[in-house]
PDB file of C-alpha atoms in Angstrom:
ATOM      1  CA  UNK X   1      96.853 107.314 117.364  1.00  0.00           C
ATOM      2  CA  UNK X   2      95.017 107.426 120.725  1.00  0.00           C
ATOM      3  CA  UNK X   3      94.123 111.026 121.526  1.00  0.00           C
ATOM      4  CA  UNK X   4      91.944 110.323 124.587  1.00  0.00           C
ATOM      5  CA  UNK X   5      93.015 111.888 127.870  1.00  0.00           C
ATOM      6  CA  UNK X   6      93.079 108.968 130.315  1.00  0.00           C
ATOM      7  CA  UNK X   7      91.737 110.043 133.714  1.00  0.00           C
ATOM      8  CA  UNK X   8      91.445 106.567 135.189  1.00  0.00           C
ATOM      9  CA  UNK X   9      94.845 106.698 136.991  1.00  0.00           C
ATOM     10  CA  UNK X  10      95.698 103.352 135.317  1.00  0.00           C
ATOM     11  CA  UNK X  11      98.646 103.526 132.924  1.00  0.00           C
ATOM     12  CA  UNK X  12      97.763 100.716 130.494  1.00  0.00           C
ATOM     13  CA  UNK X  13      94.222  99.523 129.758  1.00  0.00           C
ATOM     14  CA  UNK X  14      92.613  96.936 127.501  1.00  0.00           C
ATOM     15  CA  UNK X  15      89.309  95.064 127.262  1.00  0.00           C
ATOM     16  CA  UNK X  16      87.758  92.008 125.676  1.00  0.00           C
ATOM     17  CA  UNK X  17      84.193  92.847 124.570  1.00  0.00           C
ATOM     18  CA  UNK X  18      81.348  90.475 125.204  1.00  0.00           C
ATOM     19  CA  UNK X  19      79.745  89.081 122.069  1.00  0.00           C
ATOM     20  CA  UNK X  20      76.301  87.470 122.251  1.00  0.00           C
ATOM     21  CA  UNK X  21      76.965  85.391 119.131  1.00  0.00           C
ATOM     22  CA  UNK X  22      80.238  84.060 120.603  1.00  0.00           C
ATOM     23  CA  UNK X  23      83.538  84.655 118.915  1.00  0.00           C
ATOM     24  CA  UNK X  24      84.549  81.496 117.017  1.00  0.00           C
ATOM     25  CA  UNK X  25      88.063  81.995 118.333  1.00  0.00           C
ATOM     26  CA  UNK X  26      87.048  82.997 121.877  1.00  0.00           C
ATOM     27  CA  UNK X  27      89.645  80.887 123.682  1.00  0.00           C
ATOM     28  CA  UNK X  28      92.371  82.306 121.437  1.00  0.00           C
ATOM     29  CA  UNK X  29      91.199  85.825 122.300  1.00  0.00           C
ATOM     30  CA  UNK X  30      91.197  84.933 125.997  1.00  0.00           C
ATOM     31  CA  UNK X  31      94.764  83.658 125.661  1.00  0.00           C
ATOM     32  CA  UNK X  32      95.700  86.924 123.923  1.00  0.00           C
ATOM     33  CA  UNK X  33      94.156  88.865 126.796  1.00  0.00           C
ATOM     34  CA  UNK X  34      96.196  86.934 129.353  1.00  0.00           C
ATOM     35  CA  UNK X  35      99.341  87.380 127.246  1.00  0.00           C
ATOM     36  CA  UNK X  36      98.723  91.152 127.084  1.00  0.00           C
ATOM     37  CA  UNK X  37      98.581  91.374 130.865  1.00  0.00           C
ATOM     38  CA  UNK X  38     101.470  89.015 131.606  1.00  0.00           C
ATOM     39  CA  UNK X  39     103.737  90.853 129.160  1.00  0.00           C
ATOM     40  CA  UNK X  40     103.116  94.129 130.977  1.00  0.00           C
ATOM     41  CA  UNK X  41     103.558  92.494 134.360  1.00  0.00           C
ATOM     42  CA  UNK X  42     106.881  90.982 133.296  1.00  0.00           C
ATOM     43  CA  UNK X  43     108.062  94.302 131.829  1.00  0.00           C
ATOM     44  CA  UNK X  44     107.275  96.047 135.126  1.00  0.00           C
ATOM     45  CA  UNK X  45     108.629  93.164 137.241  1.00  0.00           C
ATOM     46  CA  UNK X  46     105.255  92.911 138.968  1.00  0.00           C
ATOM     47  CA  UNK X  47     103.005  90.040 139.984  1.00  0.00           C
ATOM     48  CA  UNK X  48      99.622  90.075 138.206  1.00  0.00           C
ATOM     49  CA  UNK X  49      96.371  89.266 139.971  1.00  0.00           C
ATOM     50  CA  UNK X  50      92.871  88.308 138.841  1.00  0.00           C
ATOM     51  CA  UNK X  51      89.946  90.357 140.169  1.00  0.00           C
ATOM     52  CA  UNK X  52      86.616  88.522 140.489  1.00  0.00           C
ATOM     53  CA  UNK X  53      83.205  89.540 141.850  1.00  0.00           C
ATOM     54  CA  UNK X  54      83.234  87.165 144.820  1.00  0.00           C
ATOM     55  CA  UNK X  55      85.567  84.644 146.431  1.00  0.00           C
ATOM     56  CA  UNK X  56      83.186  81.763 145.685  1.00  0.00           C
ATOM     57  CA  UNK X  57      83.386  82.617 141.974  1.00  0.00           C
ATOM     58  CA  UNK X  58      87.050  81.591 141.711  1.00  0.00           C
ATOM     59  CA  UNK X  59      86.191  78.247 140.097  1.00  0.00           C
ATOM     60  CA  UNK X  60      84.607  77.587 136.733  1.00  0.00           C
ATOM     61  CA  UNK X  61      86.418  80.016 134.463  1.00  0.00           C
ATOM     62  CA  UNK X  62      87.798  79.024 131.077  1.00  0.00           C
ATOM     63  CA  UNK X  63      91.341  77.535 131.014  1.00  0.00           C
ATOM     64  CA  UNK X  64      93.284  80.734 130.179  1.00  0.00           C
ATOM     65  CA  UNK X  65      91.725  82.537 133.163  1.00  0.00           C
ATOM     66  CA  UNK X  66      91.679  79.626 135.617  1.00  0.00           C
ATOM     67  CA  UNK X  67      95.352  78.961 134.863  1.00  0.00           C
ATOM     68  CA  UNK X  68      96.203  82.586 135.658  1.00  0.00           C
ATOM     69  CA  UNK X  69      94.287  82.330 138.955  1.00  0.00           C
ATOM     70  CA  UNK X  70      96.129  79.110 139.801  1.00  0.00           C
ATOM     71  CA  UNK X  71      99.525  80.685 139.090  1.00  0.00           C
ATOM     72  CA  UNK X  72      99.022  84.146 140.538  1.00  0.00           C
ATOM     73  CA  UNK X  73      95.941  84.137 142.748  1.00  0.00           C
ATOM     74  CA  UNK X  74      92.849  86.312 142.833  1.00  0.00           C
ATOM     75  CA  UNK X  75      91.259  89.094 144.817  1.00  0.00           C
ATOM     76  CA  UNK X  76      87.670  90.312 145.187  1.00  0.00           C
ATOM     77  CA  UNK X  77      85.706  93.226 146.693  1.00  0.00           C
ATOM     78  CA  UNK X  78      85.582  91.914 150.285  1.00  0.00           C
ATOM     79  CA  UNK X  79      89.238  90.845 150.317  1.00  0.00           C
ATOM     80  CA  UNK X  80      90.939  92.834 153.090  1.00  0.00           C
ATOM     81  CA  UNK X  81      94.426  92.211 151.729  1.00  0.00           C
ATOM     82  CA  UNK X  82      94.042  93.434 148.164  1.00  0.00           C
ATOM     83  CA  UNK X  83      97.351  94.191 146.455  1.00  0.00           C
ATOM     84  CA  UNK X  84      98.070  97.694 145.224  1.00  0.00           C
ATOM     85  CA  UNK X  85      99.531  99.124 142.032  1.00  0.00           C
ATOM     86  CA  UNK X  86      99.816  95.777 140.302  1.00  0.00           C
ATOM     87  CA  UNK X  87      98.588  94.434 136.919  1.00  0.00           C
ATOM     88  CA  UNK X  88      94.986  93.191 137.059  1.00  0.00           C
ATOM     89  CA  UNK X  89      92.826  90.921 134.934  1.00  0.00           C
ATOM     90  CA  UNK X  90      89.239  91.797 135.886  1.00  0.00           C
ATOM     91  CA  UNK X  91      86.741  89.077 134.987  1.00  0.00           C
ATOM     92  CA  UNK X  92      83.136  89.934 134.074  1.00  0.00           C
ATOM     93  CA  UNK X  93      82.841  92.762 136.616  1.00  0.00           C
ATOM     94  CA  UNK X  94      79.878  94.583 138.017  1.00  0.00           C
ATOM     95  CA  UNK X  95      80.339  98.298 138.618  1.00  0.00           C
ATOM     96  CA  UNK X  96      81.784  97.842 142.108  1.00  0.00           C
ATOM     97  CA  UNK X  97      84.339  95.283 140.976  1.00  0.00           C
ATOM     98  CA  UNK X  98      85.413  97.441 138.038  1.00  0.00           C
ATOM     99  CA  UNK X  99      85.935 100.468 140.263  1.00  0.00           C
ATOM    100  CA  UNK X 100      87.933  98.429 142.793  1.00  0.00           C
ATOM    101  CA  UNK X 101      89.975  96.718 140.085  1.00  0.00           C
ATOM    102  CA  UNK X 102      90.947 100.146 138.774  1.00  0.00           C
ATOM    103  CA  UNK X 103      92.128 101.045 142.274  1.00  0.00           C
ATOM    104  CA  UNK X 104      94.263  97.892 142.504  1.00  0.00           C
ATOM    105  CA  UNK X 105      95.716  98.578 139.041  1.00  0.00           C
ATOM    106  CA  UNK X 106      96.438 102.257 139.692  1.00  0.00           C
ATOM    107  CA  UNK X 107      99.689 103.300 137.955  1.00  0.00           C
ATOM    108  CA  UNK X 108      99.903  99.808 136.480  1.00  0.00           C
ATOM    109  CA  UNK X 109      97.930  97.761 133.913  1.00  0.00           C
ATOM    110  CA  UNK X 110      94.312  96.604 133.715  1.00  0.00           C
ATOM    111  CA  UNK X 111      92.548  94.281 131.303  1.00  0.00           C
ATOM    112  CA  UNK X 112      88.776  93.855 131.689  1.00  0.00           C
ATOM    113  CA  UNK X 113      86.682  90.990 130.326  1.00  0.00           C
ATOM    114  CA  UNK X 114      83.266  92.499 129.637  1.00  0.00           C
ATOM    115  CA  UNK X 115      80.169  91.015 131.270  1.00  0.00           C
ATOM    116  CA  UNK X 116      76.645  90.972 129.878  1.00  0.00           C
ATOM    117  CA  UNK X 117      75.404  93.074 132.789  1.00  0.00           C
ATOM    118  CA  UNK X 118      77.993  95.881 132.556  1.00  0.00           C
ATOM    119  CA  UNK X 119      78.601  97.065 128.978  1.00  0.00           C
ATOM    120  CA  UNK X 120      82.054  98.632 128.617  1.00  0.00           C
ATOM    121  CA  UNK X 121      81.834 100.670 125.414  1.00  0.00           C
ATOM    122  CA  UNK X 122      81.496 103.855 127.447  1.00  0.00           C
ATOM    123  CA  UNK X 123      84.323 102.858 129.765  1.00  0.00           C
ATOM    124  CA  UNK X 124      86.609 102.133 126.822  1.00  0.00           C
ATOM    125  CA  UNK X 125      85.638 105.449 125.234  1.00  0.00           C
ATOM    126  CA  UNK X 126      86.604 107.249 128.440  1.00  0.00           C
ATOM    127  CA  UNK X 127      89.892 105.463 129.082  1.00  0.00           C
ATOM    128  CA  UNK X 128      91.146 104.761 125.568  1.00  0.00           C
ATOM    129  CA  UNK X 129      91.373 101.056 126.416  1.00  0.00           C
ATOM    130  CA  UNK X 130      92.675  98.788 123.647  1.00  0.00           C
ATOM    131  CA  UNK X 131      90.178  96.266 122.274  1.00  0.00           C
ATOM    132  CA  UNK X 132      91.865  92.851 122.238  1.00  0.00           C
ATOM    133  CA  UNK X 133      89.645  91.791 119.315  1.00  0.00           C
ATOM    134  CA  UNK X 134      90.710  94.789 117.241  1.00  0.00           C
ATOM    135  CA  UNK X 135      87.081  95.486 116.323  1.00  0.00           C
ATOM    136  CA  UNK X 136      86.610  98.734 118.222  1.00  0.00           C
ATOM    137  CA  UNK X 137      88.675 101.915 118.283  1.00  0.00           C
ATOM    138  CA  UNK X 138      88.158 103.839 121.525  1.00  0.00           C
ATOM    139  CA  UNK X 139      87.866 107.218 119.801  1.00  0.00           C
ATOM    140  CA  UNK X 140      84.993 105.904 117.651  1.00  0.00           C
ATOM    141  CA  UNK X 141      82.896 104.449 120.474  1.00  0.00           C
ATOM    142  CA  UNK X 142      81.296 107.768 121.431  1.00  0.00           C
ATOM    143  CA  UNK X 143      80.271 110.784 119.380  1.00  0.00           C
ATOM    144  CA  UNK X 144      82.372 113.902 120.088  1.00  0.00           C
ATOM    145  CA  UNK X 145      79.244 115.809 121.137  1.00  0.00           C
ATOM    146  CA  UNK X 146      78.326 113.169 123.702  1.00  0.00           C
ATOM    147  CA  UNK X 147      81.911 112.999 124.980  1.00  0.00           C
ATOM    148  CA  UNK X 148      81.979 116.793 125.430  1.00  0.00           C
ATOM    149  CA  UNK X 149      78.642 116.801 127.246  1.00  0.00           C
ATOM    150  CA  UNK X 150      79.729 114.036 129.622  1.00  0.00           C
ATOM    151  CA  UNK X 151      83.013 115.796 130.289  1.00  0.00           C
ATOM    152  CA  UNK X 152      81.115 118.971 131.203  1.00  0.00           C
ATOM    153  CA  UNK X 153      78.947 117.217 133.743  1.00  0.00           C
ATOM    154  CA  UNK X 154      81.952 115.326 135.130  1.00  0.00           C
ATOM    155  CA  UNK X 155      83.895 118.559 135.533  1.00  0.00           C
ATOM    156  CA  UNK X 156      81.138 120.554 137.181  1.00  0.00           C
ATOM    157  CA  UNK X 157      79.228 117.975 139.219  1.00  0.00           C
ATOM    158  CA  UNK X 158      80.938 114.568 139.025  1.00  0.00           C
ATOM    159  CA  UNK X 159      82.889 114.729 142.268  1.00  0.00           C
ATOM    160  CA  UNK X 160      79.826 114.085 144.421  1.00  0.00           C
ATOM    161  CA  UNK X 161      78.457 111.355 142.143  1.00  0.00           C
ATOM    162  CA  UNK X 162      75.317 113.352 141.287  1.00  0.00           C
ATOM    163  CA  UNK X 163      73.764 112.796 144.702  1.00  0.00           C
ATOM    164  CA  UNK X 164      72.362 116.328 145.079  1.00  0.00           C
ATOM    165  CA  UNK X 165      69.433 117.896 143.260  1.00  0.00           C
ATOM    166  CA  UNK X 166      71.584 120.764 141.944  1.00  0.00           C
ATOM    167  CA  UNK X 167      74.114 118.346 140.466  1.00  0.00           C
ATOM    168  CA  UNK X 168      71.418 116.175 138.896  1.00  0.00           C
ATOM    169  CA  UNK X 169      69.779 119.255 137.395  1.00  0.00           C
ATOM    170  CA  UNK X 170      73.068 120.363 135.856  1.00  0.00           C
ATOM    171  CA  UNK X 171      73.647 116.902 134.402  1.00  0.00           C
ATOM    172  CA  UNK X 172      70.185 116.902 132.827  1.00  0.00           C
ATOM    173  CA  UNK X 173      70.872 120.254 131.195  1.00  0.00           C
ATOM    174  CA  UNK X 174      74.293 119.165 129.948  1.00  0.00           C
ATOM    175  CA  UNK X 175      73.116 115.842 128.520  1.00  0.00           C
ATOM    176  CA  UNK X 176      69.604 116.582 127.256  1.00  0.00           C
ATOM    177  CA  UNK X 177      70.569 117.507 123.688  1.00  0.00           C
ATOM    178  CA  UNK X 178      72.858 114.530 123.031  1.00  0.00           C
ATOM    179  CA  UNK X 179      70.336 112.089 124.497  1.00  0.00           C
ATOM    180  CA  UNK X 180      67.564 113.592 122.347  1.00  0.00           C
ATOM    181  CA  UNK X 181      69.810 113.252 119.295  1.00  0.00           C
ATOM    182  CA  UNK X 182      70.333 109.555 119.989  1.00  0.00           C
ATOM    183  CA  UNK X 183      74.055 110.014 120.689  1.00  0.00           C
ATOM    184  CA  UNK X 184      74.053 108.732 124.275  1.00  0.00           C
ATOM    185  CA  UNK X 185      72.302 105.927 126.162  1.00  0.00           C
ATOM    186  CA  UNK X 186      72.266 105.031 129.857  1.00  0.00           C
ATOM    187  CA  UNK X 187      74.731 102.120 129.645  1.00  0.00           C
ATOM    188  CA  UNK X 188      77.290 104.162 127.726  1.00  0.00           C
ATOM    189  CA  UNK X 189      76.971 107.087 130.117  1.00  0.00           C
ATOM    190  CA  UNK X 190      77.440 104.828 133.157  1.00  0.00           C
ATOM    191  CA  UNK X 191      80.497 103.175 131.634  1.00  0.00           C
ATOM    192  CA  UNK X 192      82.003 106.510 130.655  1.00  0.00           C
ATOM    193  CA  UNK X 193      81.855 107.997 134.144  1.00  0.00           C
ATOM    194  CA  UNK X 194      83.225 104.762 135.644  1.00  0.00           C
ATOM    195  CA  UNK X 195      86.270 105.327 133.457  1.00  0.00           C
ATOM    196  CA  UNK X 196      87.126 108.391 135.533  1.00  0.00           C
ATOM    197  CA  UNK X 197      88.917 107.463 138.724  1.00  0.00           C
ATOM    198  CA  UNK X 198      86.960 109.786 141.017  1.00  0.00           C
ATOM    199  CA  UNK X 199      83.474 108.420 140.240  1.00  0.00           C
ATOM    200  CA  UNK X 200      82.049 105.584 142.333  1.00  0.00           C
ATOM    201  CA  UNK X 201      79.597 102.911 141.270  1.00  0.00           C
ATOM    202  CA  UNK X 202      76.629 104.779 142.765  1.00  0.00           C
ATOM    203  CA  UNK X 203      77.635 107.779 140.641  1.00  0.00           C
ATOM    204  CA  UNK X 204      77.450 105.588 137.537  1.00  0.00           C
ATOM    205  CA  UNK X 205      74.030 104.379 138.650  1.00  0.00           C
ATOM    206  CA  UNK X 206      72.847 107.959 139.169  1.00  0.00           C
ATOM    207  CA  UNK X 207      74.036 109.174 135.767  1.00  0.00           C
ATOM    208  CA  UNK X 208      72.381 106.162 134.114  1.00  0.00           C
ATOM    209  CA  UNK X 209      69.099 107.076 135.803  1.00  0.00           C
ATOM    210  CA  UNK X 210      69.408 110.665 134.572  1.00  0.00           C
ATOM    211  CA  UNK X 211      70.057 109.565 130.986  1.00  0.00           C
ATOM    212  CA  UNK X 212      67.297 106.971 131.198  1.00  0.00           C
ATOM    213  CA  UNK X 213      64.796 109.611 132.327  1.00  0.00           C
ATOM    214  CA  UNK X 214      65.873 111.929 129.507  1.00  0.00           C
ATOM    215  CA  UNK X 215      65.349 109.118 127.000  1.00  0.00           C
ATOM    216  CA  UNK X 216      61.659 108.743 127.804  1.00  0.00           C
TER     217      UNK X 216
END
């Protein structure tokens, strides 16, 4: 049973983890991801959309994703007519695209295909997102001590994205012990704060820098 408090403002979330060794059944998993999203779109009587990093990136995706783009269209960060509150398939996002995709999917459904450059274990731990592969359980992706420490810094200083010296100092104090214990790394911390709807991509970058400095 999922006991994570979802603060992303998205009602239903899932992800397909990246795997450097390639899943032998990758296309089947991609089809399952599309099915997951379309089922929720149909149940809500909504039109799904695909979120990509740039308009020029709309071509070249694998058949399950390119077919969804052909049938339902896509949006991207510079698109001035992004839909709102609609199911989203977000393909290989950077931090900006993930944050914007969450805004488009607010009060709806979001499925994210993980990229090499933006690990999503922390994001899934924060949101309780379902792993399409079935390999990861969101509650197990982050130690309870690390989750509690991140929640403290989010509660006290997350609203300004750790841009001030006071906020960065508080975050260092809150996270020092779990980083020293090997329970938290920079990528996981960045993903975790991105899973909270009020943190922007520069906030994720700042918290990653803080954790990275504590790791040295």
